[in-house]
């Protein structure tokens, strides 16, 4: 794994590197604590999808428009919509996280307001 380049992230956000590192550390600490106690967690990754950790199983649900941008709309329609297992991984943007889970603990990451 490559380390996160916090300087570049801080510059892109117009924030100090220290503030970005603090936010990342706090988020990872919260996630670690939740997973360590066996809580179910949903991480909402803005513009990408939702990472669900439920009953110690991990699932990724991708936003349809994200997959379309990455794979191309034609490829998305050819592949995902014909294979049921892949179809279960695609969700529309704006779908309530509660609709994807059977638990109540939700962590939104990243939650940043300029």
Tab-separated table of C-alpha atoms in Angstrom:
chain	number	residue	atom	x	y	z
A	1	UNK	CA	0.000	0.000	0.000
A	2	UNK	CA	1.123	3.505	-0.714
A	3	UNK	CA	0.860	6.015	2.118
A	4	UNK	CA	-1.741	8.718	1.684
A	5	UNK	CA	-0.131	11.936	0.532
A	6	UNK	CA	-1.677	14.183	3.150
A	7	UNK	CA	0.141	17.246	1.849
A	8	UNK	CA	-1.525	16.894	-1.559
A	9	UNK	CA	-4.915	16.210	0.048
A	10	UNK	CA	-4.527	19.242	2.313
A	11	UNK	CA	-3.570	21.442	-0.642
A	12	UNK	CA	-6.555	20.231	-2.680
A	13	UNK	CA	-8.899	20.967	0.229
A	14	UNK	CA	-7.291	24.260	1.155
A	15	UNK	CA	-6.624	23.001	4.689
A	16	UNK	CA	-3.515	22.495	6.770
A	17	UNK	CA	-1.753	19.139	6.627
A	18	UNK	CA	-2.118	18.865	10.406
A	19	UNK	CA	-5.902	19.267	10.190
A	20	UNK	CA	-6.183	16.642	7.426
A	21	UNK	CA	-4.012	14.178	9.365
A	22	UNK	CA	-6.086	14.799	12.507
A	23	UNK	CA	-9.344	14.164	10.668
A	24	UNK	CA	-7.989	10.969	9.109
A	25	UNK	CA	-6.671	9.745	12.466
A	26	UNK	CA	-9.993	10.461	14.203
A	27	UNK	CA	-11.933	8.664	11.467
A	28	UNK	CA	-9.671	5.604	11.526
A	29	UNK	CA	-9.792	5.530	15.331
A	30	UNK	CA	-13.599	5.588	15.306
A	31	UNK	CA	-13.753	2.899	12.635
A	32	UNK	CA	-11.265	0.728	14.516
A	33	UNK	CA	-13.218	1.074	17.753
A	34	UNK	CA	-16.520	0.192	16.054
A	35	UNK	CA	-15.070	-2.850	14.313
A	36	UNK	CA	-13.222	-3.910	17.468
A	37	UNK	CA	-16.460	-3.997	19.435
A	38	UNK	CA	-18.257	-5.890	16.669
A	39	UNK	CA	-20.510	-3.024	15.602
A	40	UNK	CA	-21.922	-2.976	12.106
A	41	UNK	CA	-20.689	-0.021	10.083
A	42	UNK	CA	-21.480	1.704	6.805
A	43	UNK	CA	-18.866	3.994	5.324
A	44	UNK	CA	-20.366	6.306	2.729
A	45	UNK	CA	-17.630	7.148	0.243
A	46	UNK	CA	-18.877	10.240	-1.510
A	47	UNK	CA	-19.130	9.818	-5.288
A	48	UNK	CA	-18.096	6.132	-5.079
A	49	UNK	CA	-20.562	4.139	-3.000
A	50	UNK	CA	-21.055	2.534	0.407
A	51	UNK	CA	-18.728	0.084	2.160
A	52	UNK	CA	-20.803	-2.103	4.490
A	53	UNK	CA	-19.392	-4.171	7.343
A	54	UNK	CA	-22.282	-6.203	8.685
A	55	UNK	CA	-22.002	-9.273	10.895
A	56	UNK	CA	-18.256	-9.351	10.155
A	57	UNK	CA	-18.905	-9.536	6.386
A	58	UNK	CA	-17.700	-6.791	4.069
A	59	UNK	CA	-19.653	-5.680	0.986
A	60	UNK	CA	-19.135	-2.766	-1.360
A	61	UNK	CA	-22.134	-1.165	-3.052
A	62	UNK	CA	-21.099	1.166	-5.891
A	63	UNK	CA	-23.070	4.112	-7.230
A	64	UNK	CA	-24.306	3.484	-10.758
A	65	UNK	CA	-22.854	6.736	-12.109
A	66	UNK	CA	-19.428	5.983	-10.579
A	67	UNK	CA	-19.256	2.599	-12.330
A	68	UNK	CA	-20.451	4.223	-15.541
A	69	UNK	CA	-17.638	6.764	-15.346
A	70	UNK	CA	-15.010	4.118	-14.580
A	71	UNK	CA	-16.114	1.326	-16.913
A	72	UNK	CA	-18.064	3.272	-19.500
A	73	UNK	CA	-21.838	3.155	-19.784
A	74	UNK	CA	-21.796	0.554	-22.582
A	75	UNK	CA	-19.599	-1.847	-20.628
A	76	UNK	CA	-21.683	-1.291	-17.521
A	77	UNK	CA	-24.870	-2.201	-19.323
A	78	UNK	CA	-23.287	-5.222	-21.022
A	79	UNK	CA	-21.743	-6.667	-17.870
A	80	UNK	CA	-23.448	-5.561	-14.696
A	81	UNK	CA	-27.054	-5.719	-15.797
A	82	UNK	CA	-26.709	-9.298	-17.028
A	83	UNK	CA	-25.016	-10.839	-13.980
A	84	UNK	CA	-27.141	-10.923	-10.815
A	85	UNK	CA	-24.177	-10.925	-8.408
A	86	UNK	CA	-22.860	-7.726	-9.998
A	87	UNK	CA	-26.305	-6.148	-10.107
A	88	UNK	CA	-26.488	-6.513	-6.316
A	89	UNK	CA	-23.348	-4.350	-6.045
A	90	UNK	CA	-24.884	-1.353	-7.840
A	91	UNK	CA	-27.068	1.239	-6.109
A	92	UNK	CA	-28.508	4.553	-7.270
A	93	UNK	CA	-26.979	7.732	-5.872
A	94	UNK	CA	-28.990	9.122	-2.997
A	95	UNK	CA	-30.300	5.768	-1.816
A	96	UNK	CA	-30.692	5.940	1.985
A	97	UNK	CA	-27.964	3.933	3.717
A	98	UNK	CA	-30.649	2.456	5.969
A	99	UNK	CA	-32.150	0.804	2.882
A	100	UNK	CA	-28.866	-1.051	2.294
A	101	UNK	CA	-28.413	-2.332	5.838
A	102	UNK	CA	-30.221	-4.120	8.595
A	103	UNK	CA	-28.418	-2.170	11.312
A	104	UNK	CA	-28.467	1.364	12.657
A	105	UNK	CA	-24.830	2.415	13.063
A	106	UNK	CA	-23.697	4.561	10.163
A	107	UNK	CA	-20.401	6.392	9.806
A	108	UNK	CA	-20.249	8.868	6.939
A	109	UNK	CA	-16.768	9.209	5.433
A	110	UNK	CA	-15.652	11.672	4.341
A	111	UNK	CA	-17.879	14.308	5.851
A	112	UNK	CA	-16.228	17.572	5.016
A	113	UNK	CA	-17.719	20.977	4.431
A	114	UNK	CA	-15.616	23.751	2.914
